[in-house]
mmCIF file of C-alpha atoms in Angstrom:
data_model
loop_
_atom_site.group_PDB
_atom_site.id
_atom_site.type_symbol
_atom_site.label_atom_id
_atom_site.label_comp_id
_atom_site.label_asym_id
_atom_site.label_seq_id
_atom_site.Cartn_x
_atom_site.Cartn_y
_atom_site.Cartn_z
ATOM 1 C CA UNK A 1197 0.000 0.000 0.000
ATOM 2 C CA UNK A 1198 1.342 3.425 -0.995
ATOM 3 C CA UNK A 1199 0.664 5.669 2.010
ATOM 4 C CA UNK A 1200 1.231 8.900 0.050
ATOM 5 C CA UNK A 1201 -1.236 8.123 -2.757
ATOM 6 C CA UNK A 1202 -4.820 9.352 -2.397
ATOM 7 C CA UNK A 1203 -7.153 6.305 -2.426
ATOM 8 C CA UNK A 1204 -10.211 8.553 -2.933
ATOM 9 C CA UNK A 1205 -11.338 9.417 -6.453
ATOM 10 C CA UNK A 1206 -13.044 12.812 -6.681
ATOM 11 C CA UNK A 1207 -15.721 12.867 -9.364
ATOM 12 C CA UNK A 1208 -16.894 16.442 -8.765
ATOM 13 C CA UNK A 1209 -17.105 19.154 -6.138
ATOM 14 C CA UNK A 1210 -19.749 21.739 -5.396
ATOM 15 C CA UNK A 1211 -19.334 24.815 -3.203
ATOM 16 C CA UNK A 1212 -22.144 24.686 -0.641
ATOM 17 C CA UNK A 1213 -21.246 27.597 1.633
ATOM 18 C CA UNK A 1214 -18.647 30.356 1.798
ATOM 19 C CA UNK A 1215 -17.891 33.262 4.146
ATOM 20 C CA UNK A 1216 -14.732 35.128 5.145
ATOM 21 C CA UNK A 1217 -13.697 32.400 7.631
ATOM 22 C CA UNK A 1218 -14.684 29.063 6.071
ATOM 23 C CA UNK A 1219 -15.999 27.361 2.962
ATOM 24 C CA UNK A 1220 -17.792 24.037 2.642
ATOM 25 C CA UNK A 1221 -17.441 21.854 -0.433
ATOM 26 C CA UNK A 1222 -19.423 18.673 -1.074
ATOM 27 C CA UNK A 1223 -17.490 16.196 -3.195
ATOM 28 C CA UNK A 1224 -18.960 13.296 -5.147
ATOM 29 C CA UNK A 1225 -16.420 10.527 -4.630
ATOM 30 C CA UNK A 1226 -15.517 6.928 -5.115
ATOM 31 C CA UNK A 1227 -14.230 5.747 -1.747
ATOM 32 C CA UNK A 1228 -11.192 3.486 -1.215
ATOM 33 C CA UNK A 1229 -13.429 0.377 -1.321
ATOM 34 C CA UNK A 1230 -14.832 1.427 -4.735
ATOM 35 C CA UNK A 1231 -18.232 2.672 -3.567
ATOM 36 C CA UNK A 1232 -19.815 5.941 -4.592
ATOM 37 C CA UNK A 1233 -20.542 8.538 -1.943
ATOM 38 C CA UNK A 1234 -20.189 12.112 -0.800
ATOM 39 C CA UNK A 1235 -17.497 13.784 1.266
ATOM 40 C CA UNK A 1236 -17.953 17.229 2.776
ATOM 41 C CA UNK A 1237 -14.826 19.255 3.477
ATOM 42 C CA UNK A 1238 -14.665 22.438 5.533
ATOM 43 C CA UNK A 1239 -11.814 24.677 4.386
ATOM 44 C CA UNK A 1240 -10.538 27.184 6.923
ATOM 45 C CA UNK A 1241 -9.228 30.508 5.665
ATOM 46 C CA UNK A 1242 -6.928 30.917 8.646
ATOM 47 C CA UNK A 1243 -4.481 29.030 10.833
ATOM 48 C CA UNK A 1244 -5.695 28.530 14.395
ATOM 49 C CA UNK A 1245 -3.251 29.986 16.918
ATOM 50 C CA UNK A 1246 -3.260 29.194 20.633
ATOM 51 C CA UNK A 1247 -1.083 30.557 23.412
ATOM 52 C CA UNK A 1248 -0.211 28.785 26.657
ATOM 53 C CA UNK A 1249 0.731 31.734 28.848
ATOM 54 C CA UNK A 1250 2.931 31.031 31.881
ATOM 55 C CA UNK A 1251 4.111 33.545 34.475
ATOM 56 C CA UNK A 1252 7.149 33.309 36.785
ATOM 57 C CA UNK A 1253 5.076 31.534 39.480
ATOM 58 C CA UNK A 1254 3.986 28.862 36.958
ATOM 59 C CA UNK A 1255 0.438 30.117 36.704
ATOM 60 C CA UNK A 1256 -1.307 29.980 33.352
ATOM 61 C CA UNK A 1257 -3.987 32.286 32.004
ATOM 62 C CA UNK A 1258 -7.321 30.951 30.804
ATOM 63 C CA UNK A 1259 -10.045 32.798 28.946
ATOM 64 C CA UNK A 1260 -13.672 31.915 29.584
ATOM 65 C CA UNK A 1261 -16.438 32.510 27.105
ATOM 66 C CA UNK A 1262 -19.754 31.118 25.967
ATOM 67 C CA UNK A 1263 -19.313 29.006 22.831
ATOM 68 C CA UNK A 1264 -22.265 29.359 20.471
ATOM 69 C CA UNK A 1265 -21.891 25.990 18.653
ATOM 70 C CA UNK A 1266 -21.648 24.060 21.935
ATOM 71 C CA UNK A 1267 -24.289 26.095 23.771
ATOM 72 C CA UNK A 1268 -22.069 26.138 26.839
ATOM 73 C CA UNK A 1269 -19.349 28.061 28.631
ATOM 74 C CA UNK A 1270 -15.744 27.082 27.946
ATOM 75 C CA UNK A 1271 -12.393 27.791 29.632
ATOM 76 C CA UNK A 1272 -9.563 27.936 27.106
ATOM 77 C CA UNK A 1273 -6.067 29.169 26.447
ATOM 78 C CA UNK A 1274 -6.030 32.500 24.570
ATOM 79 C CA UNK A 1275 -6.541 31.716 20.894
ATOM 80 C CA UNK A 1276 -7.640 33.075 17.564
ATOM 81 C CA UNK A 1277 -6.887 32.889 13.890
ATOM 82 C CA UNK A 1278 -4.125 34.019 11.573
ATOM 83 C CA UNK A 1279 -5.515 34.750 8.102
ATOM 84 C CA UNK A 1280 -3.626 32.703 5.517
ATOM 85 C CA UNK A 1281 -0.393 34.536 4.771
ATOM 86 C CA UNK A 1282 -0.141 36.238 8.187
ATOM 87 C CA UNK A 1283 2.721 35.191 10.431
ATOM 88 C CA UNK A 1284 1.292 32.951 13.171
ATOM 89 C CA UNK A 1285 3.564 34.443 15.833
ATOM 90 C CA UNK A 1286 2.246 37.917 15.036
ATOM 91 C CA UNK A 1287 -1.292 36.547 15.303
ATOM 92 C CA UNK A 1288 -0.483 34.917 18.649
ATOM 93 C CA UNK A 1289 0.860 38.191 20.007
ATOM 94 C CA UNK A 1290 -2.229 40.042 18.775
ATOM 95 C CA UNK A 1291 -4.653 37.499 20.248
ATOM 96 C CA UNK A 1292 -2.838 37.447 23.594
ATOM 97 C CA UNK A 1293 -3.030 41.232 23.881
ATOM 98 C CA UNK A 1294 -6.650 41.378 22.681
ATOM 99 C CA UNK A 1295 -7.931 38.678 25.008
ATOM 100 C CA UNK A 1296 -5.826 39.145 28.156
ATOM 101 C CA UNK A 1297 -3.985 42.446 27.866
ATOM 102 C CA UNK A 1298 -0.713 40.553 28.231
ATOM 103 C CA UNK A 1299 2.456 41.119 26.235
ATOM 104 C CA UNK A 1300 5.069 38.349 26.363
ATOM 105 C CA UNK A 1301 8.790 38.795 25.747
ATOM 106 C CA UNK A 1302 9.593 35.086 25.176
ATOM 107 C CA UNK A 1303 7.752 32.960 22.613
ATOM 108 C CA UNK A 1304 8.293 29.338 21.680
ATOM 109 C CA UNK A 1305 6.248 27.180 19.289
ATOM 110 C CA UNK A 1306 5.418 23.972 21.174
ATOM 111 C CA UNK A 1307 2.895 22.125 19.025
ATOM 112 C CA UNK A 1308 1.379 21.979 15.548
ATOM 113 C CA UNK A 1309 -1.713 19.894 14.886
ATOM 114 C CA UNK A 1310 -4.772 19.319 12.691
ATOM 115 C CA UNK A 1311 -7.940 20.065 14.629
ATOM 116 C CA UNK A 1312 -10.468 17.799 12.904
ATOM 117 C CA UNK A 1313 -8.817 16.179 9.921
ATOM 118 C CA UNK A 1314 -11.751 13.938 9.029
ATOM 119 C CA UNK A 1315 -13.873 16.930 7.952
ATOM 120 C CA UNK A 1316 -11.580 19.961 7.749
ATOM 121 C CA UNK A 1317 -8.143 21.168 6.725
ATOM 122 C CA UNK A 1318 -7.757 23.398 9.798
ATOM 123 C CA UNK A 1319 -4.203 23.601 11.105
ATOM 124 C CA UNK A 1320 -3.313 24.887 14.567
ATOM 125 C CA UNK A 1321 -0.077 26.069 16.086
ATOM 126 C CA UNK A 1322 0.342 26.519 19.819
ATOM 127 C CA UNK A 1323 2.932 28.783 21.395
ATOM 128 C CA UNK A 1324 4.339 29.017 24.908
ATOM 129 C CA UNK A 1325 4.533 32.667 26.018
ATOM 130 C CA UNK A 1326 6.564 33.852 29.022
ATOM 131 C CA UNK A 1327 8.049 36.983 30.605
ATOM 132 C CA UNK A 1328 4.792 38.883 30.786
ATOM 133 C CA UNK A 1329 3.776 42.524 31.017
ATOM 134 C CA UNK A 1330 0.184 43.506 31.817
ATOM 135 C CA UNK A 1331 -1.614 45.996 29.578
ATOM 136 C CA UNK A 1332 -5.330 46.517 28.902
ATOM 137 C CA UNK A 1333 -7.280 43.777 27.093
ATOM 138 C CA UNK A 1334 -8.752 44.754 23.721
ATOM 139 C CA UNK A 1335 -11.433 42.129 22.991
ATOM 140 C CA UNK A 1336 -13.283 42.032 19.699
ATOM 141 C CA UNK A 1337 -16.940 43.067 19.774
ATOM 142 C CA UNK A 1338 -17.974 39.413 19.370
ATOM 143 C CA UNK A 1339 -16.134 38.416 22.551
ATOM 144 C CA UNK A 1340 -17.437 38.587 26.100
ATOM 145 C CA UNK A 1341 -14.438 37.220 27.969
ATOM 146 C CA UNK A 1342 -13.496 36.429 31.546
ATOM 147 C CA UNK A 1343 -9.792 36.003 32.313
ATOM 148 C CA UNK A 1344 -8.473 33.896 35.163
ATOM 149 C CA UNK A 1345 -5.016 32.981 36.330
ATOM 150 C CA UNK A 1346 -4.629 29.472 37.758
ATOM 151 C CA UNK A 1347 -1.653 27.382 38.870
ATOM 152 C CA UNK A 1348 -0.485 25.170 36.018
ATOM 153 C CA UNK A 1349 -1.125 22.026 38.086
ATOM 154 C CA UNK A 1350 -4.751 23.114 38.565
ATOM 155 C CA UNK A 1351 -5.210 23.617 34.804
ATOM 156 C CA UNK A 1352 -3.683 20.179 34.224
ATOM 157 C CA UNK A 1353 -6.136 18.656 36.733
ATOM 158 C CA UNK A 1354 -9.013 20.418 34.950
ATOM 159 C CA UNK A 1355 -7.933 18.819 31.670
ATOM 160 C CA UNK A 1356 -7.765 15.398 33.343
ATOM 161 C CA UNK A 1357 -11.214 15.907 34.901
ATOM 162 C CA UNK A 1358 -12.791 16.924 31.576
ATOM 163 C CA UNK A 1359 -13.463 20.478 32.755
ATOM 164 C CA UNK A 1360 -11.260 21.969 30.010
ATOM 165 C CA UNK A 1361 -12.348 20.395 26.722
ATOM 166 C CA UNK A 1362 -11.262 22.808 23.963
ATOM 167 C CA UNK A 1363 -8.880 20.781 21.776
ATOM 168 C CA UNK A 1364 -6.122 23.386 21.488
ATOM 169 C CA UNK A 1365 -6.267 24.037 25.234
ATOM 170 C CA UNK A 1366 -6.130 20.344 26.087
ATOM 171 C CA UNK A 1367 -3.266 19.735 23.650
ATOM 172 C CA UNK A 1368 -1.309 22.812 24.768
ATOM 173 C CA UNK A 1369 -1.635 22.033 28.473
ATOM 174 C CA UNK A 1370 -0.738 18.359 27.952
ATOM 175 C CA UNK A 1371 2.243 19.360 25.785
ATOM 176 C CA UNK A 1372 3.445 21.704 28.515
ATOM 177 C CA UNK A 1373 3.067 18.869 31.061
ATOM 178 C CA UNK A 1374 5.145 16.612 28.807
ATOM 179 C CA UNK A 1375 7.778 19.335 28.486
ATOM 180 C CA UNK A 1376 7.782 19.632 32.282
ATOM 181 C CA UNK A 1377 8.275 15.872 32.733
ATOM 182 C CA UNK A 1378 11.096 15.874 30.173
ATOM 183 C CA UNK A 1379 12.829 18.808 31.878
ATOM 184 C CA UNK A 1380 12.260 21.160 28.927
ATOM 185 C CA UNK A 1381 10.199 23.566 31.042
#
């Protein structure tokens, strides 16, 4: 089996939906077993950027907000999107300032991942930000945010208990825990 060859045959594609953030295309396909079917793909017009923010006392900053698609409140690392072509580090710095009012002097990329690769092409990069200065938050008009600072160990426990469920937040906090265990943080 050639693992780089696409086993799906695309017969046609039809744009179903498009806005400035995403597009949805429905493809008529022949699947790897030879059967006909459809495959919907959500294309993201940005790279998701998350920031695990750690202060000198090993506290991290979480942002709470109501998530419309889930119909529930969510605690997350600061995050947003970098339009395609924008530097993801610049986007991370912008999102951190907008959501928390923090400016970090040290930045390190710690993880890159696909968020839901069975239905979308969305890529995420997560940064570790340290050496912080507090400024005023500048949230977007669509955001009603609450910011809280918690000890890293508490955030890790919240991930383990299923209280933090946002994928980038879970991945970023677990990556930081791994870095801690390996002596890289």
